[in-house]
Amino acid sequence: MELSPQSKQQIDTILRFEKWTAWGFGVFVVSAIVGMLVYASYWDMPDSFILVLLMSVFALMLSIETTRFLMWRRFVTNETARKLLTLRYTVYLIGFSAIGYYGIVVFYETPQPQTFQAFLLSQAFFWAAAFFGRWLDRIIQKHDGHYLTGEDLKLIREAREIEQEREHG
């Protein structure tokens, strides 16, 4: 099946976005951790450093997901699929907020047993949101063929890697 130029451009945009956000997030987190370790090896590090790191990672995650939502919203044209896409990312943001709540609020202000219970609750919210999001992925794709699930992107990425190996090998 031959893809239209618009579909090829959409796939290229999505794959580039996935690659750059993964690398950017990884570089940011690794450099922040290394910077904190270097700082802590020479000076006393206040607890607020860890809180600032958690807040910045949380803000980065939220901004990446918001950007991903806006990108997909541009590609999906069916009105029902757009509403489902909005629901999917709303649920995802609730899941991320549960983890952020645990990391930022509960991590600093509650005794240990409540902290573990809050951790379990935040994980339950996050994984429920992830499951619900994957379920909505399939429904969105039925309504609009322009929407690609994570599995679709993985298969496209693998096919392109095989194609590049054939060209260079």
PDB file of C-alpha atoms in Angstrom:
ATOM      1  CA  MET A   1       0.000   0.000   0.000  1.00  0.00           C
ATOM      2  CA  GLU A   2       1.440   3.327  -1.089  1.00  0.00           C
ATOM      3  CA  LEU A   3       1.058   6.196   1.335  1.00  0.00           C
ATOM      4  CA  SER A   4       0.077   9.698   0.331  1.00  0.00           C
ATOM      5  CA  PRO A   5       2.695  12.460   0.705  1.00  0.00           C
ATOM      6  CA  GLN A   6       0.610  13.936   3.532  1.00  0.00           C
ATOM      7  CA  SER A   7       0.639  10.605   5.432  1.00  0.00           C
ATOM      8  CA  LYS A   8       4.394  10.237   4.907  1.00  0.00           C
ATOM      9  CA  GLN A   9       4.945  13.761   6.215  1.00  0.00           C
ATOM     10  CA  GLN A  10       2.725  13.031   9.233  1.00  0.00           C
ATOM     11  CA  ILE A  11       4.645   9.849  10.043  1.00  0.00           C
ATOM     12  CA  ASP A  12       7.985  11.655   9.649  1.00  0.00           C
ATOM     13  CA  THR A  13       6.814  14.423  11.982  1.00  0.00           C
ATOM     14  CA  ILE A  14       5.619  11.956  14.613  1.00  0.00           C
ATOM     15  CA  LEU A  15       8.802   9.872  14.511  1.00  0.00           C
ATOM     16  CA  ARG A  16      10.996  12.975  14.703  1.00  0.00           C
ATOM     17  CA  PHE A  17       8.979  14.273  17.658  1.00  0.00           C
ATOM     18  CA  GLU A  18       9.238  10.919  19.462  1.00  0.00           C
ATOM     19  CA  LYS A  19      12.993  10.755  18.882  1.00  0.00           C
ATOM     20  CA  TRP A  20      13.724  14.323  19.981  1.00  0.00           C
ATOM     21  CA  THR A  21      11.514  14.211  23.069  1.00  0.00           C
ATOM     22  CA  ALA A  22      13.026  10.903  24.178  1.00  0.00           C
ATOM     23  CA  TRP A  23      16.561  12.215  23.733  1.00  0.00           C
ATOM     24  CA  GLY A  24      15.769  15.609  25.234  1.00  0.00           C
ATOM     25  CA  PHE A  25      14.063  14.150  28.288  1.00  0.00           C
ATOM     26  CA  GLY A  26      16.883  11.649  28.811  1.00  0.00           C
ATOM     27  CA  VAL A  27      19.620  14.257  28.481  1.00  0.00           C
ATOM     28  CA  PHE A  28      17.798  16.621  30.846  1.00  0.00           C
ATOM     29  CA  VAL A  29      17.267  14.006  33.561  1.00  0.00           C
ATOM     30  CA  VAL A  30      20.789  12.574  33.331  1.00  0.00           C
ATOM     31  CA  SER A  31      22.413  16.012  33.378  1.00  0.00           C
ATOM     32  CA  ALA A  32      20.242  17.095  36.322  1.00  0.00           C
ATOM     33  CA  ILE A  33      21.172  13.987  38.317  1.00  0.00           C
ATOM     34  CA  VAL A  34      24.873  14.333  37.486  1.00  0.00           C
ATOM     35  CA  GLY A  35      24.740  18.025  38.371  1.00  0.00           C
ATOM     36  CA  MET A  36      23.098  17.246  41.707  1.00  0.00           C
ATOM     37  CA  LEU A  37      25.682  14.561  42.484  1.00  0.00           C
ATOM     38  CA  VAL A  38      28.562  16.889  41.645  1.00  0.00           C
ATOM     39  CA  TYR A  39      27.035  19.669  43.727  1.00  0.00           C
ATOM     40  CA  ALA A  40      26.362  17.307  46.634  1.00  0.00           C
ATOM     41  CA  SER A  41      29.925  16.003  46.593  1.00  0.00           C
ATOM     42  CA  TYR A  42      31.325  19.481  47.333  1.00  0.00           C
ATOM     43  CA  TRP A  43      28.596  21.277  49.263  1.00  0.00           C
ATOM     44  CA  ASP A  44      25.609  20.442  51.427  1.00  0.00           C
ATOM     45  CA  MET A  45      22.584  20.092  49.233  1.00  0.00           C
ATOM     46  CA  PRO A  46      19.261  21.303  50.651  1.00  0.00           C
ATOM     47  CA  ASP A  47      16.097  19.255  50.230  1.00  0.00           C
ATOM     48  CA  SER A  48      14.698  21.923  47.961  1.00  0.00           C
ATOM     49  CA  PHE A  49      17.092  20.787  45.203  1.00  0.00           C
ATOM     50  CA  ILE A  50      15.315  17.451  44.981  1.00  0.00           C
ATOM     51  CA  LEU A  51      11.943  19.175  45.037  1.00  0.00           C
ATOM     52  CA  VAL A  52      13.022  21.482  42.204  1.00  0.00           C
ATOM     53  CA  LEU A  53      14.263  18.467  40.221  1.00  0.00           C
ATOM     54  CA  LEU A  54      10.960  16.644  40.733  1.00  0.00           C
ATOM     55  CA  MET A  55       8.945  19.718  39.752  1.00  0.00           C
ATOM     56  CA  SER A  56      11.026  20.343  36.634  1.00  0.00           C
ATOM     57  CA  VAL A  57      10.771  16.693  35.520  1.00  0.00           C
ATOM     58  CA  PHE A  58       7.036  16.799  36.164  1.00  0.00           C
ATOM     59  CA  ALA A  59       6.671  20.046  34.205  1.00  0.00           C
ATOM     60  CA  LEU A  60       8.729  18.597  31.359  1.00  0.00           C
ATOM     61  CA  MET A  61       6.545  15.469  31.247  1.00  0.00           C
ATOM     62  CA  LEU A  62       3.376  17.568  31.187  1.00  0.00           C
ATOM     63  CA  SER A  63       4.698  19.839  28.449  1.00  0.00           C
ATOM     64  CA  ILE A  64       5.751  16.848  26.308  1.00  0.00           C
ATOM     65  CA  GLU A  65       2.320  15.236  26.678  1.00  0.00           C
ATOM     66  CA  THR A  66       0.559  18.527  25.925  1.00  0.00           C
ATOM     67  CA  THR A  67       2.687  19.014  22.807  1.00  0.00           C
ATOM     68  CA  ARG A  68       1.998  15.424  21.742  1.00  0.00           C
ATOM     69  CA  PHE A  69      -1.745  16.029  22.199  1.00  0.00           C
ATOM     70  CA  LEU A  70      -1.658  19.206  20.105  1.00  0.00           C
ATOM     71  CA  MET A  71       0.311  17.404  17.394  1.00  0.00           C
ATOM     72  CA  TRP A  72      -2.180  14.536  17.232  1.00  0.00           C
ATOM     73  CA  ARG A  73      -5.110  16.953  17.349  1.00  0.00           C
ATOM     74  CA  ARG A  74      -3.739  18.574  14.212  1.00  0.00           C
ATOM     75  CA  PHE A  75      -3.549  15.228  12.364  1.00  0.00           C
ATOM     76  CA  VAL A  76      -6.870  13.716  13.459  1.00  0.00           C
ATOM     77  CA  THR A  77      -9.777  15.119  11.439  1.00  0.00           C
ATOM     78  CA  ASN A  78     -12.831  13.110  12.545  1.00  0.00           C
ATOM     79  CA  GLU A  79     -14.804  15.015  15.217  1.00  0.00           C
ATOM     80  CA  THR A  80     -15.607  11.913  17.306  1.00  0.00           C
ATOM     81  CA  ALA A  81     -11.967  10.848  17.187  1.00  0.00           C
ATOM     82  CA  ARG A  82     -10.894  14.330  18.276  1.00  0.00           C
ATOM     83  CA  LYS A  83     -13.208  14.198  21.287  1.00  0.00           C
ATOM     84  CA  LEU A  84     -11.897  10.745  22.202  1.00  0.00           C
ATOM     85  CA  LEU A  85      -8.338  12.015  21.764  1.00  0.00           C
ATOM     86  CA  THR A  86      -9.097  14.853  24.174  1.00  0.00           C
ATOM     87  CA  LEU A  87     -10.500  12.340  26.661  1.00  0.00           C
ATOM     88  CA  ARG A  88      -7.419  10.121  26.250  1.00  0.00           C
ATOM     89  CA  TYR A  89      -4.974  12.909  27.006  1.00  0.00           C
ATOM     90  CA  THR A  90      -7.109  14.226  29.855  1.00  0.00           C
ATOM     91  CA  VAL A  91      -6.933  10.797  31.455  1.00  0.00           C
ATOM     92  CA  TYR A  92      -3.176  10.663  30.822  1.00  0.00           C
ATOM     93  CA  LEU A  93      -2.703  14.050  32.483  1.00  0.00           C
ATOM     94  CA  ILE A  94      -4.698  12.837  35.491  1.00  0.00           C
ATOM     95  CA  GLY A  95      -2.395   9.810  35.691  1.00  0.00           C
ATOM     96  CA  PHE A  96       0.708  12.007  35.486  1.00  0.00           C
ATOM     97  CA  SER A  97      -0.783  14.353  38.058  1.00  0.00           C
ATOM     98  CA  ALA A  98      -1.228  11.435  40.456  1.00  0.00           C
ATOM     99  CA  ILE A  99       2.468  10.623  40.153  1.00  0.00           C
ATOM    100  CA  GLY A 100       3.357  14.310  40.446  1.00  0.00           C
ATOM    101  CA  TYR A 101       1.202  14.629  43.540  1.00  0.00           C
ATOM    102  CA  TYR A 102       3.041  11.721  45.123  1.00  0.00           C
ATOM    103  CA  GLY A 103       6.451  13.013  44.137  1.00  0.00           C
ATOM    104  CA  ILE A 104       5.974  16.622  45.078  1.00  0.00           C
ATOM    105  CA  VAL A 105       3.478  16.744  47.940  1.00  0.00           C
ATOM    106  CA  VAL A 106       3.368  13.384  49.684  1.00  0.00           C
ATOM    107  CA  PHE A 107       7.098  12.670  49.400  1.00  0.00           C
ATOM    108  CA  TYR A 108       7.869  15.646  51.628  1.00  0.00           C
ATOM    109  CA  GLU A 109       4.943  16.095  53.962  1.00  0.00           C
ATOM    110  CA  THR A 110       3.607  12.766  55.286  1.00  0.00           C
ATOM    111  CA  PRO A 111       4.885   9.986  57.551  1.00  0.00           C
ATOM    112  CA  GLN A 112       6.112   6.729  56.009  1.00  0.00           C
ATOM    113  CA  PRO A 113       3.017   4.446  56.078  1.00  0.00           C
ATOM    114  CA  GLN A 114       0.888   7.083  54.386  1.00  0.00           C
ATOM    115  CA  THR A 115       3.667   7.686  51.876  1.00  0.00           C
ATOM    116  CA  PHE A 116       3.617   4.041  50.798  1.00  0.00           C
ATOM    117  CA  GLN A 117      -0.172   4.061  50.542  1.00  0.00           C
ATOM    118  CA  ALA A 118      -0.029   7.241  48.477  1.00  0.00           C
ATOM    119  CA  PHE A 119       2.625   5.639  46.276  1.00  0.00           C
ATOM    120  CA  LEU A 120       0.387   2.641  45.621  1.00  0.00           C
ATOM    121  CA  LEU A 121      -2.575   4.894  44.931  1.00  0.00           C
ATOM    122  CA  SER A 122      -0.596   7.080  42.517  1.00  0.00           C
ATOM    123  CA  GLN A 123       0.671   3.977  40.696  1.00  0.00           C
ATOM    124  CA  ALA A 124      -2.873   2.617  40.458  1.00  0.00           C
ATOM    125  CA  PHE A 125      -4.072   5.913  38.940  1.00  0.00           C
ATOM    126  CA  PHE A 126      -1.167   6.026  36.498  1.00  0.00           C
ATOM    127  CA  TRP A 127      -1.483   2.438  35.263  1.00  0.00           C
ATOM    128  CA  ALA A 128      -5.269   2.710  35.030  1.00  0.00           C
ATOM    129  CA  ALA A 129      -4.808   5.836  32.905  1.00  0.00           C
ATOM    130  CA  ALA A 130      -2.260   4.045  30.720  1.00  0.00           C
ATOM    131  CA  PHE A 131      -4.602   1.077  30.218  1.00  0.00           C
ATOM    132  CA  PHE A 132      -7.557   3.338  29.463  1.00  0.00           C
ATOM    133  CA  GLY A 133      -5.403   5.334  27.030  1.00  0.00           C
ATOM    134  CA  ARG A 134      -4.377   2.205  25.113  1.00  0.00           C
ATOM    135  CA  TRP A 135      -8.000   1.116  24.973  1.00  0.00           C
ATOM    136  CA  LEU A 136      -9.001   4.536  23.623  1.00  0.00           C
ATOM    137  CA  ASP A 137      -6.161   4.319  21.063  1.00  0.00           C
ATOM    138  CA  ARG A 138      -7.901   1.453  19.303  1.00  0.00           C
ATOM    139  CA  ILE A 139     -11.263   3.242  19.339  1.00  0.00           C
ATOM    140  CA  ILE A 140      -9.750   6.483  18.016  1.00  0.00           C
ATOM    141  CA  GLN A 141      -8.032   4.578  15.227  1.00  0.00           C
ATOM    142  CA  LYS A 142     -11.368   3.013  14.187  1.00  0.00           C
ATOM    143  CA  HIS A 143     -12.867   6.499  13.823  1.00  0.00           C
ATOM    144  CA  ASP A 144      -9.906   8.129  12.082  1.00  0.00           C
ATOM    145  CA  GLY A 145      -7.294   6.311  10.010  1.00  0.00           C
ATOM    146  CA  HIS A 146      -4.743   9.104  10.496  1.00  0.00           C
ATOM    147  CA  TYR A 147      -4.270   8.184  14.158  1.00  0.00           C
ATOM    148  CA  LEU A 148      -1.424   5.766  14.836  1.00  0.00           C
ATOM    149  CA  THR A 149      -1.079   3.762  18.036  1.00  0.00           C
ATOM    150  CA  GLY A 150       2.217   3.085  19.783  1.00  0.00           C
ATOM    151  CA  GLU A 151       2.334  -0.360  18.164  1.00  0.00           C
ATOM    152  CA  ASP A 152       1.868   1.168  14.706  1.00  0.00           C
ATOM    153  CA  LEU A 153       4.719   3.606  15.312  1.00  0.00           C
ATOM    154  CA  LYS A 154       6.939   0.778  16.549  1.00  0.00           C
ATOM    155  CA  LEU A 155       6.244  -1.279  13.403  1.00  0.00           C
ATOM    156  CA  ILE A 156       6.877   1.732  11.139  1.00  0.00           C
ATOM    157  CA  ARG A 157      10.135   2.479  12.957  1.00  0.00           C
ATOM    158  CA  GLU A 158      11.287  -1.156  12.594  1.00  0.00           C
ATOM    159  CA  ALA A 159      10.331  -1.226   8.894  1.00  0.00           C
ATOM    160  CA  ARG A 160      12.314   1.956   8.253  1.00  0.00           C
ATOM    161  CA  GLU A 161      15.339   0.549  10.072  1.00  0.00           C
ATOM    162  CA  ILE A 162      15.197  -2.606   7.937  1.00  0.00           C
ATOM    163  CA  GLU A 163      14.817  -0.446   4.825  1.00  0.00           C
ATOM    164  CA  GLN A 164      17.885   1.617   5.797  1.00  0.00           C
ATOM    165  CA  GLU A 165      19.929  -1.525   6.470  1.00  0.00           C
ATOM    166  CA  ARG A 166      19.068  -2.832   2.984  1.00  0.00           C
ATOM    167  CA  GLU A 167      20.057   0.455   1.394  1.00  0.00           C
ATOM    168  CA  HIS A 168      23.385   0.660   3.276  1.00  0.00           C
ATOM    169  CA  GLY A 169      24.111  -3.077   3.498  1.00  0.00           C
TER     170      GLY A 169
END
